[in-house]
Amino acid sequence: QQPVQSPQAVILREGEDAVINCSSSKALYSVHWYRQKHGEAPVFLMILLKGGEQKGHDKISASFNEKKQQSSLYLTASQLSYSGTYFCGTDSLSGGYNKLIFGAGTRLAVHP
Amino acid sequence: KAGVTQTPRYLIKTRGQQVTLSCSPISGHRSVSWYQQTPGQGLQFLFEYFSETQRNKGNFPGRFSGRQFSNSRSEMNVSTLELGDSALYLCASSLGGWDEQFFGPGTRLTVL
């Protein structure tokens, strides 16, 4: 049930790009992306809804392929502040409940 | 606007005891969700409350319970604590549904 994130870890130099992928075996209503820095609470990045609507920060972009139940987060021209662990959360129906299930996370380290 | 607050921030208990954690959401937010975060399991969804009703729940045993009050403040209770319950417990509030969630700083529970 837990979505699968790839890669597990990424190391970048400032200015480089990265893509983080999230895939699920279940039909999804939406995909959520959060970033958590060490010792801090997760912070919202983006929601991608079935049907194409997106809510999120202007500097972050992502895609949601409903048919393949996959989402990708695109980090371009990375900055030091992008470092942290990125979690995707998938919203799907299970056992009569709508659950937001998070993946194991992708650790991103950006170096000067 | 004040953020999500959680009390206490740190807690040490022994096996078999019970514990109550508190979460005060952002003013105007009616949905409160609880998550357990551990290094091995990542972010795991416990339950979600909306307007004093448990609307969604994850796959945790009945020892984990919660409630929400009319002012949207929420409490989570864990009875008969086990060593494996040691974790960071995060609550998140949102306007409703699986909208943008704002996480609190968490309560670090250690069970000895």
XYZ file of C-alpha atoms in Angstrom:
224
model
C 0.000 0.000 0.000
C 2.877 2.365 0.732
C 3.881 4.268 -2.399
C 7.345 3.563 -3.679
C 9.719 6.478 -4.007
C 12.832 6.553 -6.124
C 15.619 7.238 -5.818
C 16.159 6.680 -2.105
C 18.856 9.336 -1.987
C 20.276 12.016 -4.248
C 23.383 14.162 -3.952
C 23.504 17.325 -6.044
C 25.683 20.361 -6.517
C 23.982 23.727 -6.418
C 22.324 24.501 -9.720
C 21.799 20.879 -10.737
C 18.392 19.334 -11.397
C 16.733 16.289 -9.864
C 13.584 14.256 -10.327
C 11.937 12.293 -7.543
C 9.415 9.641 -8.493
C 6.482 8.184 -6.601
C 4.400 5.225 -7.712
C 1.462 3.406 -6.225
C -0.294 0.128 -6.875
C -3.668 1.640 -5.974
C -5.960 4.015 -7.807
C -5.257 7.506 -6.501
C -7.396 10.543 -5.840
C -4.438 12.821 -5.290
C -0.703 12.936 -4.648
C 0.891 15.153 -2.023
C 4.505 16.240 -1.707
C 6.193 17.388 1.497
C 9.765 18.246 2.433
C 11.178 17.653 5.883
C 14.446 19.109 7.065
C 16.337 17.373 9.834
C 14.722 18.002 13.205
C 11.814 19.932 11.711
C 8.225 19.169 10.790
C 7.266 18.310 7.208
C 6.352 21.308 5.070
C 3.813 21.264 2.267
C 5.101 21.560 -1.295
C 2.319 20.526 -3.627
C -0.920 18.647 -4.155
C -1.795 17.131 -7.509
C -5.418 16.203 -7.935
C -7.115 13.769 -10.216
C -8.263 15.747 -13.222
C -5.199 17.917 -13.449
C -5.642 20.565 -10.767
C -2.535 21.465 -8.800
C -1.976 23.496 -5.672
C 1.466 24.388 -4.544
C 4.446 26.655 -4.538
C 5.379 28.446 -7.749
C 8.985 27.295 -7.724
C 8.119 23.615 -7.464
C 6.748 21.599 -10.343
C 5.348 18.106 -10.455
C 3.361 15.789 -12.642
C 0.670 13.206 -11.938
C -0.073 10.368 -14.319
C -3.429 9.060 -13.119
C -3.448 6.036 -15.394
C -0.036 4.868 -14.261
C -0.619 5.984 -10.670
C 2.683 7.800 -10.711
C 3.904 11.248 -9.810
C 7.208 13.007 -10.270
C 8.608 16.035 -8.466
C 10.952 18.221 -10.470
C 13.620 20.224 -8.659
C 15.401 22.565 -11.029
C 18.419 24.764 -10.411
C 18.728 23.322 -6.929
C 19.677 25.526 -3.998
C 21.234 24.604 -0.661
C 17.827 25.147 0.939
C 16.394 22.259 -1.081
C 18.237 19.758 1.111
C 15.994 17.510 3.158
C 13.851 14.428 2.874
C 11.025 14.509 0.347
C 7.897 12.498 0.988
C 5.106 11.735 -1.393
C 1.713 10.919 0.055
C -0.993 9.151 -1.867
C -4.665 9.559 -1.120
C -6.654 6.438 -1.862
C -9.602 4.476 -0.570
C -8.806 1.445 1.546
C -11.033 -0.525 3.870
C -13.733 2.091 3.587
C -11.432 4.907 4.633
C -9.607 7.597 2.729
C -6.015 7.325 3.821
C -3.025 9.513 3.133
C -0.155 7.052 2.934
C 3.384 8.372 2.722
C 6.331 6.802 0.980
C 9.598 6.073 2.781
C 11.121 9.322 1.570
C 13.919 10.478 -0.713
C 16.923 12.120 0.934
C 18.276 15.047 -1.045
C 21.576 16.711 -0.221
C 22.652 19.810 -2.127
C 26.284 20.837 -1.813
C 27.970 24.102 -2.822
C -1.345 33.388 12.420
C -0.175 30.936 15.073
C 0.953 27.547 13.819
C 0.032 24.089 14.993
C 1.140 23.456 18.541
C 1.701 20.138 20.237
C 2.209 19.368 23.898
C 4.228 18.021 25.450
C 7.248 18.146 23.188
C 9.042 15.290 24.929
C 7.723 12.431 26.996
C 9.304 9.426 28.654
C 7.071 6.574 29.775
C 7.509 2.951 30.763
C 5.935 -0.096 29.199
C 2.333 -0.659 30.197
C 1.607 2.992 30.958
C -0.714 5.136 28.931
C -0.108 8.556 27.428
C -2.160 11.454 26.090
C -0.798 13.861 23.526
C -2.415 17.154 22.624
C -2.623 19.109 19.385
C -3.996 22.605 18.817
C -4.642 23.284 15.135
C -4.380 26.557 13.277
C -7.386 28.736 13.969
C -10.164 27.951 11.506
C -8.852 24.506 10.611
C -11.367 21.761 11.266
C -9.359 18.734 10.218
C -6.651 17.254 12.414
C -4.605 14.235 11.407
C -2.114 12.261 13.451
C 1.008 10.509 12.198
C 3.663 8.324 13.741
C 7.176 8.836 12.440
C 9.979 6.350 13.045
C 13.320 5.942 11.257
C 12.381 2.503 9.988
C 8.746 3.068 8.994
C 8.673 6.682 7.915
C 5.447 8.673 8.289
C 2.482 6.472 9.116
C -1.091 7.733 9.188
C -2.962 7.092 12.422
C -6.312 8.838 12.032
C -8.051 11.996 10.943
C -10.711 13.959 12.788
C -13.059 16.491 11.290
C -15.674 18.383 13.273
C -15.288 16.069 16.274
C -15.747 12.896 14.220
C -13.132 10.355 13.287
C -13.407 10.380 9.541
C -10.476 8.236 8.492
C -8.166 5.808 10.199
C -4.968 3.943 9.455
C -3.904 0.446 10.388
C -2.956 0.872 14.006
C -4.230 -1.307 16.871
C -7.067 -0.176 19.113
C -4.549 0.928 21.766
C -4.258 4.091 19.691
C -7.282 6.312 19.976
C -8.106 9.943 19.611
C -10.750 12.553 19.910
C -11.461 16.056 18.793
C -13.164 18.781 20.751
C -15.594 21.438 19.582
C -12.756 23.973 19.299
C -10.954 21.529 16.935
C -8.230 20.745 19.442
C -7.388 17.077 19.355
C -5.917 14.536 21.700
C -4.354 11.191 20.980
C -4.188 8.453 23.567
C -2.017 5.368 23.573
C -2.788 2.761 26.200
C -0.597 -0.103 27.401
C 2.537 1.341 25.886
C 5.008 -0.950 24.152
C 8.675 -0.346 23.369
C 7.796 -0.145 19.681
C 5.584 2.877 20.341
C 8.679 5.038 20.759
C 8.428 7.555 17.952
C 7.809 11.129 16.949
C 4.073 11.784 16.867
C 3.063 14.541 14.504
C -0.271 16.177 14.127
C -1.285 18.214 11.130
C -4.226 20.505 10.571
C -5.978 21.605 7.427
C -9.122 23.408 6.403
C -10.670 20.094 5.481
C -10.082 16.931 3.622
C -6.656 16.148 2.263
C -5.896 19.801 1.624
C -2.560 21.437 2.396
C -1.613 20.172 5.837
C 0.306 22.187 8.371
C 2.358 20.036 10.688
C 3.143 20.718 14.306
C 6.631 20.246 15.783
C 5.714 16.818 17.135
C 5.868 15.026 20.459
C 8.886 12.770 20.929
C 7.705 9.739 22.936
C 10.233 7.366 24.435
C 9.000 4.132 26.000
C 11.426 2.419 28.377
